[in-house]
Coordinates of C-alpha atoms and ligand atoms in Angstrom, one line a residue:
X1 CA 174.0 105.1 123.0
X2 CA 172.0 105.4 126.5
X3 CA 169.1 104.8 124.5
X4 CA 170.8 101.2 123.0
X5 CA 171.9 100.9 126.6
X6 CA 168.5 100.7 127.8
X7 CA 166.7 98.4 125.5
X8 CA 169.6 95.8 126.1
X9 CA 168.5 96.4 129.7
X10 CA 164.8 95.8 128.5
X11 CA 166.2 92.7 127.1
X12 CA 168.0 91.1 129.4
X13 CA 165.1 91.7 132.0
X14 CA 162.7 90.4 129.1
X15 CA 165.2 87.2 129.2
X16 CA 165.4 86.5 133.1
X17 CA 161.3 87.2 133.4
X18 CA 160.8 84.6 130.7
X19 CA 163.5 81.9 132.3
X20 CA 161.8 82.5 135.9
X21 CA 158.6 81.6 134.6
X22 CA 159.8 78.8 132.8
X23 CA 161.2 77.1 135.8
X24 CA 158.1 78.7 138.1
X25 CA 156.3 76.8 135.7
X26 CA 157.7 73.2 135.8
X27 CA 156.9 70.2 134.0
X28 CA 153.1 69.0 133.9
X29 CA 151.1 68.2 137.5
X30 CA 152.7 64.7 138.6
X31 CA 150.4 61.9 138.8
X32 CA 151.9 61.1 142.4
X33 CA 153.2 63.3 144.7
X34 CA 156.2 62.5 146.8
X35 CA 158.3 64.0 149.2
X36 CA 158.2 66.4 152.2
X37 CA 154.8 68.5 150.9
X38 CA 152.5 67.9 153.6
X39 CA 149.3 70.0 153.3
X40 CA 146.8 70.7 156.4
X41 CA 143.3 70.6 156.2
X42 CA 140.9 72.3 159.2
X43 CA 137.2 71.1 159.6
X44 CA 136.0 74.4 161.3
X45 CA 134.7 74.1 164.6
X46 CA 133.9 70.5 166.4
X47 CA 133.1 69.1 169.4
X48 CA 131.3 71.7 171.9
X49 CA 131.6 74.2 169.1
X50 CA 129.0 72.9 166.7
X51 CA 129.4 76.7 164.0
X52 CA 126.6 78.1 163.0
X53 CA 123.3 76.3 163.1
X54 CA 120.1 76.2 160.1
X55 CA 117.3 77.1 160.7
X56 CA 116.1 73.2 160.8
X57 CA 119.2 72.3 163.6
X58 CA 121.9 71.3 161.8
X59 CA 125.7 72.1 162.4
X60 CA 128.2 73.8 160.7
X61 CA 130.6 71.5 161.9
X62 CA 129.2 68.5 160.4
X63 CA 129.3 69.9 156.7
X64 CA 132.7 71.1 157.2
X65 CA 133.9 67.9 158.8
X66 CA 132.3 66.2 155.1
X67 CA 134.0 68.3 153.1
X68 CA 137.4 67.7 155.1
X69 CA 137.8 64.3 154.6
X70 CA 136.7 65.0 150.6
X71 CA 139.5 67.1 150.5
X72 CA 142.1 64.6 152.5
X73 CA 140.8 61.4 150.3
X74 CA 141.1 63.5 147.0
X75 CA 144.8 64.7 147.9
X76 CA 145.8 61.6 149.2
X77 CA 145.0 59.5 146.2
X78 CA 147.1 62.1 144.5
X79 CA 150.0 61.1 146.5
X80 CA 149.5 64.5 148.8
X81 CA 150.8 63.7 152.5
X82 CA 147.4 65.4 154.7
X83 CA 146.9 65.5 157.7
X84 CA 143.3 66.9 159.5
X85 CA 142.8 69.0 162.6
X86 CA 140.4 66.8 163.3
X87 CA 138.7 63.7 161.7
X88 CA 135.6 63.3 164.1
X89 CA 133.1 65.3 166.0
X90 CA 135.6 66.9 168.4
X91 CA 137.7 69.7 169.8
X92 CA 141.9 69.3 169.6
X93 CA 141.5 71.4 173.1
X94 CA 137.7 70.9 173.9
X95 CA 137.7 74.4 175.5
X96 CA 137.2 78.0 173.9
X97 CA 137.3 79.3 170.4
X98 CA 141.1 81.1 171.1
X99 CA 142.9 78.5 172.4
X100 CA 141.2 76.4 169.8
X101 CA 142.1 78.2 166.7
X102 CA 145.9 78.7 168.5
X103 CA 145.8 74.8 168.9
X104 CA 144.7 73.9 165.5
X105 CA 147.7 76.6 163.8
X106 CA 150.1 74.9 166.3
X107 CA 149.4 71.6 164.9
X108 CA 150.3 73.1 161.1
X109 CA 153.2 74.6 162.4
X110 CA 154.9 71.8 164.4
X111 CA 154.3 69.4 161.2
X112 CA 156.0 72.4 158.9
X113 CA 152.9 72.7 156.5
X114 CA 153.7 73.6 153.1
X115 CA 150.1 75.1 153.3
X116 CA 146.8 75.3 155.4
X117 CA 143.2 75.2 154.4
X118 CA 140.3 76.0 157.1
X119 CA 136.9 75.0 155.9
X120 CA 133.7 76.8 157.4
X121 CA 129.9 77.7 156.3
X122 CA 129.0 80.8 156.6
X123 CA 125.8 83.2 157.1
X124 CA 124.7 86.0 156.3
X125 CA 121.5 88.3 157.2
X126 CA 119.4 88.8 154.1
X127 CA 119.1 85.1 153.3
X128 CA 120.3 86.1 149.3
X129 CA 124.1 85.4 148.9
X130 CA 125.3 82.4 147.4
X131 CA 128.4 80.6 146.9
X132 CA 132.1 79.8 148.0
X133 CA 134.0 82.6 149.1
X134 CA 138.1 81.9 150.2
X135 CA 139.7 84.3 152.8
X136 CA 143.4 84.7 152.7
X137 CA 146.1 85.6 155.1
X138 CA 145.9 89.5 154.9
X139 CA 149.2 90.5 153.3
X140 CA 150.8 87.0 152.1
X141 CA 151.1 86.8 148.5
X142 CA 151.4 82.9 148.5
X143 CA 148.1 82.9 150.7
X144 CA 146.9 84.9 148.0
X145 CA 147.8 82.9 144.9
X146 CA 146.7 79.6 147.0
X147 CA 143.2 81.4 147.5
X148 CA 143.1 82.4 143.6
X149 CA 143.8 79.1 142.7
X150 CA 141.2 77.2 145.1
X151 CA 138.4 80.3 143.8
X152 CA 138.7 79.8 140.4
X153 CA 138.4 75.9 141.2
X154 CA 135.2 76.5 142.7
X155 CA 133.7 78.9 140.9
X156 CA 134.1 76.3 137.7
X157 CA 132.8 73.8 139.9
X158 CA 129.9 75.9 141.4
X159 CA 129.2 79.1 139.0
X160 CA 129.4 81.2 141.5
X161 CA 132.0 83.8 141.3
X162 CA 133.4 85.7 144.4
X163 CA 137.1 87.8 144.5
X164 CA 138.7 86.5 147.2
X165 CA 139.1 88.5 150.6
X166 CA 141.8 89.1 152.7
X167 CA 141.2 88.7 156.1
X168 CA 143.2 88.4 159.6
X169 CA 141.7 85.5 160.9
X170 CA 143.4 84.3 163.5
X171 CA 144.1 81.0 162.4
X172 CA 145.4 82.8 159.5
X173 CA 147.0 84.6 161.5
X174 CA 148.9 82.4 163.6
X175 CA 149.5 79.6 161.0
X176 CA 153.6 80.1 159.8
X177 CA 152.8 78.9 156.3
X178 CA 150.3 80.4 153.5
X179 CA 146.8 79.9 155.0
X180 CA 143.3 80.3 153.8
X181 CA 140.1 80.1 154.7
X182 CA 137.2 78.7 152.6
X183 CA 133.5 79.5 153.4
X184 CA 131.9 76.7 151.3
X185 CA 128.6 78.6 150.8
X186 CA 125.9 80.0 152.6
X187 CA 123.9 78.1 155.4
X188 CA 121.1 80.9 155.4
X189 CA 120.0 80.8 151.9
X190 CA 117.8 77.9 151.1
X191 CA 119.7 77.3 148.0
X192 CA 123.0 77.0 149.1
X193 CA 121.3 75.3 152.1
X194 CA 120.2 72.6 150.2
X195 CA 123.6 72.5 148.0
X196 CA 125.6 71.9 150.9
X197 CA 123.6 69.4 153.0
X198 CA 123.9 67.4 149.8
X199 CA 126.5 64.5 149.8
X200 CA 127.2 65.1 145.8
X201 CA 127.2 68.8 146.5
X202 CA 130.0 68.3 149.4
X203 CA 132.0 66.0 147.0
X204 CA 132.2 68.4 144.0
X205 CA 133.2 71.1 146.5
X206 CA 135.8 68.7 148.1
X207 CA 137.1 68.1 144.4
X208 CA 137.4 71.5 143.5
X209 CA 139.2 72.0 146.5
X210 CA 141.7 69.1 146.1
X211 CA 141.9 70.4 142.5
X212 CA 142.8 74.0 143.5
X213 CA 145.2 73.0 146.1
X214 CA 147.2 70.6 143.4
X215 CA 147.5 73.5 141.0
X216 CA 149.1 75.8 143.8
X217 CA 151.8 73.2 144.8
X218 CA 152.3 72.9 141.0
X219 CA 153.0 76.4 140.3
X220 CA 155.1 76.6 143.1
X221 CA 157.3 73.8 142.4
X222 CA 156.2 71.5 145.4
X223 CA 157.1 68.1 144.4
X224 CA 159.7 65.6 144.5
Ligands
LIG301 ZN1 132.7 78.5 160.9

């Protein structure tokens, strides 16, 4: 009897697991997006702060600031409400890299977000690595599923495969809503040097990142 007892049990939770997925699911992506899902997108640095800097003088910030707009165009001609941090070559506070970073998570927060990307290049010492890597909120499982979704985006786009990391950022940190991080490559290897100063290079990236981003909201049932 307890052993009926527990494969009805078995059952039942079989049932529920397979109805929750069902409606986690949804129908098929929407070719327009409507209503309140508003999704932030963060050039890294700006202004004073150019990032890091190549070994022939450019900025971070420039190649971040591409990518940005990539990623708003791509959303918005989805139907995606985006707003950027910032869509020229400056600070929101012009100052420090704390108040800064504070400033830029306020901004998510006081729109209500559904979600926040940060876009950065990133470096490295032995000149070797390449490839996107996303950082997530350390300990937020929708930060993590957003970042699983944007890596397996870019590693399809890119063919470079990296797990993504948490991290306690603090952006990330200070954000209210699932927030990631995405280093689009690396500026000190000469391959990914010459990937990412590239304007088709910065577009794929952008579309990946659009794409990623779309497949979140999907799954978790942001839409009208
Ligand atoms: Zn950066």
């Amino acid at each position: 009897m307890a052993r009926q007892h527990e494969w009805l049990s078995a059952l039942a939770a079989a049932l529920l697991f397979a109805a929750w997925v069902a409606v986690a699911r949804g129908p098929t992506v929407p070719t327009v997006w409507q209503g309140s899902t508003l999704v932030v997108v963060d050039a890294g640095h700006g202004g004073v702060d150019p990032g890091a800097l190549t070994a022939d003088g450019r900025e971070e910030k420039q190649i971040n600031l591409a990518v940005a707009h990539g990623v708003a165009a791509a959303l918005a001609a989805r139907g995606v409400a985006v707003r950027l941090t910032r869509s020229r070559d400056a600070a929101i506070t012009g100052g420090a890299s704390t108040p800064e970073l504070e400033a830029r998570a306020q901004y998510a927060n006081h729109l209500g977000a559904t979600l926040l990307v940060s876009i950065h290049s990133n470096t490295e010492p032995t000149g070797t690595v390449v490839g996107p890597i996303v950082y997530y909120r350390a300990g937020s499982i929708l930060a993590q599923l957003l970042a699983n979704d944007l890596e397996a985006e870019l590693a399809a786009a890119t063919g470079d495969v990296h797990r993504p990391r948490p991290a306690h950022h603090l952006l990330l940190m200070k954000a209210n809503m699932p927030a990631v991080t995405v280093e689009l490559g690396f500026l000190s290897t000469p391959q990914d040097l010459r990937r990412l100063t590239s304007r088709a290079w910065q577009a794929r990236l952008a579309r990946a990142l659009a794409t990623g981003v779309l497949r979140y909201l999907h799954r978790q049932g942001h839409r009208p």
